[in-house]
mmCIF file of C-alpha atoms in Angstrom:
data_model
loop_
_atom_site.group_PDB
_atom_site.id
_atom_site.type_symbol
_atom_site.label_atom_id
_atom_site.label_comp_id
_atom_site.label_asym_id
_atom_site.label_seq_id
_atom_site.Cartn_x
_atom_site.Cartn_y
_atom_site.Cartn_z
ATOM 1 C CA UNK A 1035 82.579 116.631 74.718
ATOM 2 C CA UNK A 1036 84.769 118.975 72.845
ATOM 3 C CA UNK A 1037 84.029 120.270 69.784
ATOM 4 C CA UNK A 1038 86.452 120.288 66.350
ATOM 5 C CA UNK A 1039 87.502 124.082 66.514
ATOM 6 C CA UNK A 1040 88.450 123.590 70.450
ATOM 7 C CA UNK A 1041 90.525 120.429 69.885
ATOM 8 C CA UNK A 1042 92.364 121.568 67.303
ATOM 9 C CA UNK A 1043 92.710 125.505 69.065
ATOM 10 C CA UNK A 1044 94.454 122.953 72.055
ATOM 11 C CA UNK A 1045 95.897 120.734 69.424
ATOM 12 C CA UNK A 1046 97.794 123.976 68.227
ATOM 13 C CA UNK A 1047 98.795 124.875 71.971
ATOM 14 C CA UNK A 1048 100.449 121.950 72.742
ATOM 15 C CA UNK A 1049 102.777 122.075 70.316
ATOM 16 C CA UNK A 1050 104.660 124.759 71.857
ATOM 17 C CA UNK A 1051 107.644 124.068 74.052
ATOM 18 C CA UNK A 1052 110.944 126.263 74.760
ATOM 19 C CA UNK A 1053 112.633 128.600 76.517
ATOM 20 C CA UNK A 1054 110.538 130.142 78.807
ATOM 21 C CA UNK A 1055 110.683 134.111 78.101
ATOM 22 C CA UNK A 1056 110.704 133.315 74.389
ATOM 23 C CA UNK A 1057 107.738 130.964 74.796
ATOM 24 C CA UNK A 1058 105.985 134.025 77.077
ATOM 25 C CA UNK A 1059 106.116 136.715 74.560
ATOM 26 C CA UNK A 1060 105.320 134.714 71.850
ATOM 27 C CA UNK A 1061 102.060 133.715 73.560
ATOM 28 C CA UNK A 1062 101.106 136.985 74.970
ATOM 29 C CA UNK A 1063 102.174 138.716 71.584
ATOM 30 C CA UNK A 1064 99.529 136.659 69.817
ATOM 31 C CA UNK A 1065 96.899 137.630 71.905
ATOM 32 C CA UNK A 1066 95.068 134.250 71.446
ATOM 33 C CA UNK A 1067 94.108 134.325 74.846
ATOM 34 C CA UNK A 1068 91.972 137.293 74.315
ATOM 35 C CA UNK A 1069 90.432 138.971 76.840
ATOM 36 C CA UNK A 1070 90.224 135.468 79.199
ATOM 37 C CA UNK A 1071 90.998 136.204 83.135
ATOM 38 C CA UNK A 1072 91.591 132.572 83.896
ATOM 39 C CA UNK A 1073 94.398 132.498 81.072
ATOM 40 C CA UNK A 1074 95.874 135.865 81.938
ATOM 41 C CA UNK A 1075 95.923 135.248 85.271
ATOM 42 C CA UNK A 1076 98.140 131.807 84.640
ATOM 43 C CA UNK A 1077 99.927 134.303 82.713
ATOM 44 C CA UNK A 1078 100.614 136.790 85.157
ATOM 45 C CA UNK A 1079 101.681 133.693 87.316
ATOM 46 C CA UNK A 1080 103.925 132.411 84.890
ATOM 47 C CA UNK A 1081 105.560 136.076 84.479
ATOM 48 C CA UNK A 1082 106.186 136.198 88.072
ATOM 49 C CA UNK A 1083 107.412 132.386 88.576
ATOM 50 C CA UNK A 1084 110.157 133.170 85.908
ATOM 51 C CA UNK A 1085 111.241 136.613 87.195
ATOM 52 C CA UNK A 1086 112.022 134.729 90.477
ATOM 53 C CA UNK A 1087 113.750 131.827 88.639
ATOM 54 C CA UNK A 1088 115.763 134.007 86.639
ATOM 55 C CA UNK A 1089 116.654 135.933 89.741
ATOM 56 C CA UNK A 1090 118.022 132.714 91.054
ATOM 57 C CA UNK A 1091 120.174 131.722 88.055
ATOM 58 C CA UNK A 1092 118.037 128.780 87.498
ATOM 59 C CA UNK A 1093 115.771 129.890 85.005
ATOM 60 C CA UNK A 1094 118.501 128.447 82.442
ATOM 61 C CA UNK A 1095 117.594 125.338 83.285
ATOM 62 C CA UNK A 1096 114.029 125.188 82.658
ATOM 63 C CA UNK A 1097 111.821 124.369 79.495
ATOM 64 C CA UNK A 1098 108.787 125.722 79.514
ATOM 65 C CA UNK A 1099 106.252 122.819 77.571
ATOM 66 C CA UNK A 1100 102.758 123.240 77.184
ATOM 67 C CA UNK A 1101 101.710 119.370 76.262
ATOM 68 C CA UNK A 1102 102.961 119.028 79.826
ATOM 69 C CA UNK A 1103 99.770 117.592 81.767
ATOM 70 C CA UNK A 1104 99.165 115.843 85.280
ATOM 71 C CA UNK A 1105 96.479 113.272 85.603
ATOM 72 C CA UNK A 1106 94.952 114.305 88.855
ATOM 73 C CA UNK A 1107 92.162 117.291 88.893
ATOM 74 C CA UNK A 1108 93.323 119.116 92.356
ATOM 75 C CA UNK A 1109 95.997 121.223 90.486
ATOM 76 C CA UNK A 1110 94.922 124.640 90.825
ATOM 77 C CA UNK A 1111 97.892 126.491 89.252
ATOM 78 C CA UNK A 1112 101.618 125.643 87.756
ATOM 79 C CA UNK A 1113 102.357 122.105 87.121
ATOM 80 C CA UNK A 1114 106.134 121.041 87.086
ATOM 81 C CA UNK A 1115 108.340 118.127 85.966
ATOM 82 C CA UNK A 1116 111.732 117.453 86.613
ATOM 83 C CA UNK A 1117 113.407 115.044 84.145
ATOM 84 C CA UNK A 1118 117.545 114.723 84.184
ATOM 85 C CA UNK A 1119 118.932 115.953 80.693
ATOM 86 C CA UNK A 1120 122.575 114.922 80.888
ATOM 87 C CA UNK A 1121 124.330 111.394 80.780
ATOM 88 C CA UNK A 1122 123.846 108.121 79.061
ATOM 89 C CA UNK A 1123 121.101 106.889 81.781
ATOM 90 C CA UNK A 1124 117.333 107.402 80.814
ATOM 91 C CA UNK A 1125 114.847 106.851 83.483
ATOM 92 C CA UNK A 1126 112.432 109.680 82.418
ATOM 93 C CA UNK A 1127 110.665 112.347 84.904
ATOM 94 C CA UNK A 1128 112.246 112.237 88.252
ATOM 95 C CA UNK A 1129 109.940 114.486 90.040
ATOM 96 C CA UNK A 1130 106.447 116.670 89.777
ATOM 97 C CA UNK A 1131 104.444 118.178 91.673
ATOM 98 C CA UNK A 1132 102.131 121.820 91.544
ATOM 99 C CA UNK A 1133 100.115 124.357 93.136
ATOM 100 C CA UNK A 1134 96.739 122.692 94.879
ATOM 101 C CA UNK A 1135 94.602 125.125 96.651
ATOM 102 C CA UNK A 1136 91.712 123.292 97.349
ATOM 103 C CA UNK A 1137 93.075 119.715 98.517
ATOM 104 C CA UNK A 1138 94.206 120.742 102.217
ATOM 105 C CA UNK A 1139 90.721 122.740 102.556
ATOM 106 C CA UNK A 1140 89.348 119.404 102.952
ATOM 107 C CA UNK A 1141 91.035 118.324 105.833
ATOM 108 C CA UNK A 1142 90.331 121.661 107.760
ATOM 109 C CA UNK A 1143 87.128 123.204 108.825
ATOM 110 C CA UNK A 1144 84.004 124.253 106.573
ATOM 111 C CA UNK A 1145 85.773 127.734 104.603
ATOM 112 C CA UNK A 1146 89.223 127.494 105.553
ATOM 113 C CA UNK A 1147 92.138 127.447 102.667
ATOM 114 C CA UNK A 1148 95.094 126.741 102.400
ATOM 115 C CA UNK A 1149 97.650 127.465 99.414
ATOM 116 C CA UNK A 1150 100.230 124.394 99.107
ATOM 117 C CA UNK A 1151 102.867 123.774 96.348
ATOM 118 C CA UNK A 1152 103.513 119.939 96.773
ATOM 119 C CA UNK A 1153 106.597 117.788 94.710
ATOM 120 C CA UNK A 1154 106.785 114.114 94.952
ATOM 121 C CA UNK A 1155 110.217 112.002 94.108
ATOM 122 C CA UNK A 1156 110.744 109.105 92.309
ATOM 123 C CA UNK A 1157 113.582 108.017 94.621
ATOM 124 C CA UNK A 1158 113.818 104.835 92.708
ATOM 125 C CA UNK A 1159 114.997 106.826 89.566
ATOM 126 C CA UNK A 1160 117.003 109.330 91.092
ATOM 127 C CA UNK A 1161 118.743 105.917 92.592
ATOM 128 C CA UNK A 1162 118.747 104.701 88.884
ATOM 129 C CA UNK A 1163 120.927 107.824 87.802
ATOM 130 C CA UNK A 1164 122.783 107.722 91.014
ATOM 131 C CA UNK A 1165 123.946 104.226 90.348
ATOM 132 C CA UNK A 1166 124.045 104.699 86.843
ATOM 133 C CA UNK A 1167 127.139 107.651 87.583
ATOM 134 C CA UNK A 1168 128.950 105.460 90.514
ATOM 135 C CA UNK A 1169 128.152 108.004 92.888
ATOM 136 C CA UNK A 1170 127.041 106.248 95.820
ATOM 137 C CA UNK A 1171 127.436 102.915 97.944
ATOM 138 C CA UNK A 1172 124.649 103.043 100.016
ATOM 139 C CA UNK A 1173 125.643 101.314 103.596
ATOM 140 C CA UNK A 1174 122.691 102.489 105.304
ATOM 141 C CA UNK A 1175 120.686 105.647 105.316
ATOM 142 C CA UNK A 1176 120.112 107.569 108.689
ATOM 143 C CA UNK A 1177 117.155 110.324 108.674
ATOM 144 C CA UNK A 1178 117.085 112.894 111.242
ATOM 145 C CA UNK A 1179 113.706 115.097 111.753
ATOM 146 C CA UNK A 1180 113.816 117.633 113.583
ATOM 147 C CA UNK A 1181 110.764 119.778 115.003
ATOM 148 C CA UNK A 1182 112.307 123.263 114.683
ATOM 149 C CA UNK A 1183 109.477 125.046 115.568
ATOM 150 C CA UNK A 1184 110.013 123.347 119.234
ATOM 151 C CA UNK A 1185 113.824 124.572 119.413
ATOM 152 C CA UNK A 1186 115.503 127.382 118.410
ATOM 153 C CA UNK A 1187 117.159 127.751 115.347
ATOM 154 C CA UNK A 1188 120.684 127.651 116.849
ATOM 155 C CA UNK A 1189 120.071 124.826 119.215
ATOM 156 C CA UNK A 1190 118.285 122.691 116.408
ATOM 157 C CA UNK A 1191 121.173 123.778 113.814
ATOM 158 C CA UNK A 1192 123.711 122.160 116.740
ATOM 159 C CA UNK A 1193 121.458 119.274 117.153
ATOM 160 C CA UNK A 1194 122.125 118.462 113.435
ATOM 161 C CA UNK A 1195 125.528 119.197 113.315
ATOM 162 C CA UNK A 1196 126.286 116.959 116.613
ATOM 163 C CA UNK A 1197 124.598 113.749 114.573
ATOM 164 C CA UNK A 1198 125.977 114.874 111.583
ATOM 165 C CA UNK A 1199 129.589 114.810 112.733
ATOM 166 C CA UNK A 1200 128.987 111.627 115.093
ATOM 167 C CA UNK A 1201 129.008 109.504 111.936
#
């Protein structure tokens, strides 16, 4: 149900895909967002996501691309995607997740929210590159949770470390 003019206005947006502060400007420089809160308020978002990357060194590493899409409608905020840029095996994204604000809410009772950032893992690629670099020989895998919020951070730090070493 979208008219012409608005599919080609998002034909034009998706088009765009770079470095992240370059990307930024160049959007909020054109003011094609106008005066819309819901845009400038991803904006704002956006701003504040890369300050923190960028204070973390890691903003090098990330592409900011706006034909980027998820299928599912719960998103409520920034969607990510991790793909692996280096070596000669391909396997495509390896990870992605977002913000959902709404989903938890309904698990919990009537008005309650809860902000979550969720990721899943394609563990079946990241096995693909893994094998693909001779990195591993898997023998078996042994998974240790621990309920922190029952211990102590020291004594659940020396629970790990006392499995950790026993292998």
């Amino acid at each position: 149900g979208l008219t012409a003019d608005v599919a080609d206005k998002i034909g034009e947006f998706v088009l765009h895909k770079g470095e992240p502060w370059t990307l930024y400007k160049e959007l909020m420089d054109s003011n094609k967002f106008g005066t819309h809160q819901g845009a400038l308020t991803a904006m704002e978002d956006l701003r504040i996501l890369f300050d923190y990357l960028e204070a973390m060194d890691s903003l090098k590493f990330i592409s900011f691309d706006l034909s980027l899409a998820r299928g599912l409608d719960y998103y409520t905020g920034v969607i990510y995607e991790a793909v692996c840029m280096s070596g000669n095996t391909q396997v495509g994204s390896i990870g992605g997740g977002g913000r959902y604000d709404n989903l938890v809410s309904m698990f919990q009772e009537a008005g309650k929210q809860t902000p979550c950032v969720g990721v899943s893992v394609g563990i079946e690629r990241v096995f693909t590159l893994m094998e693909g670099r001779y990195v591993f020989v898997l023998y078996r895998i042994v998974l240790y949770l621990v309920a922190f919020r029952h211990f102590s951070r020291s004594h659940s730090s020396s629970i790990l470390r006392t499995q950790i070493t026993r292998r």
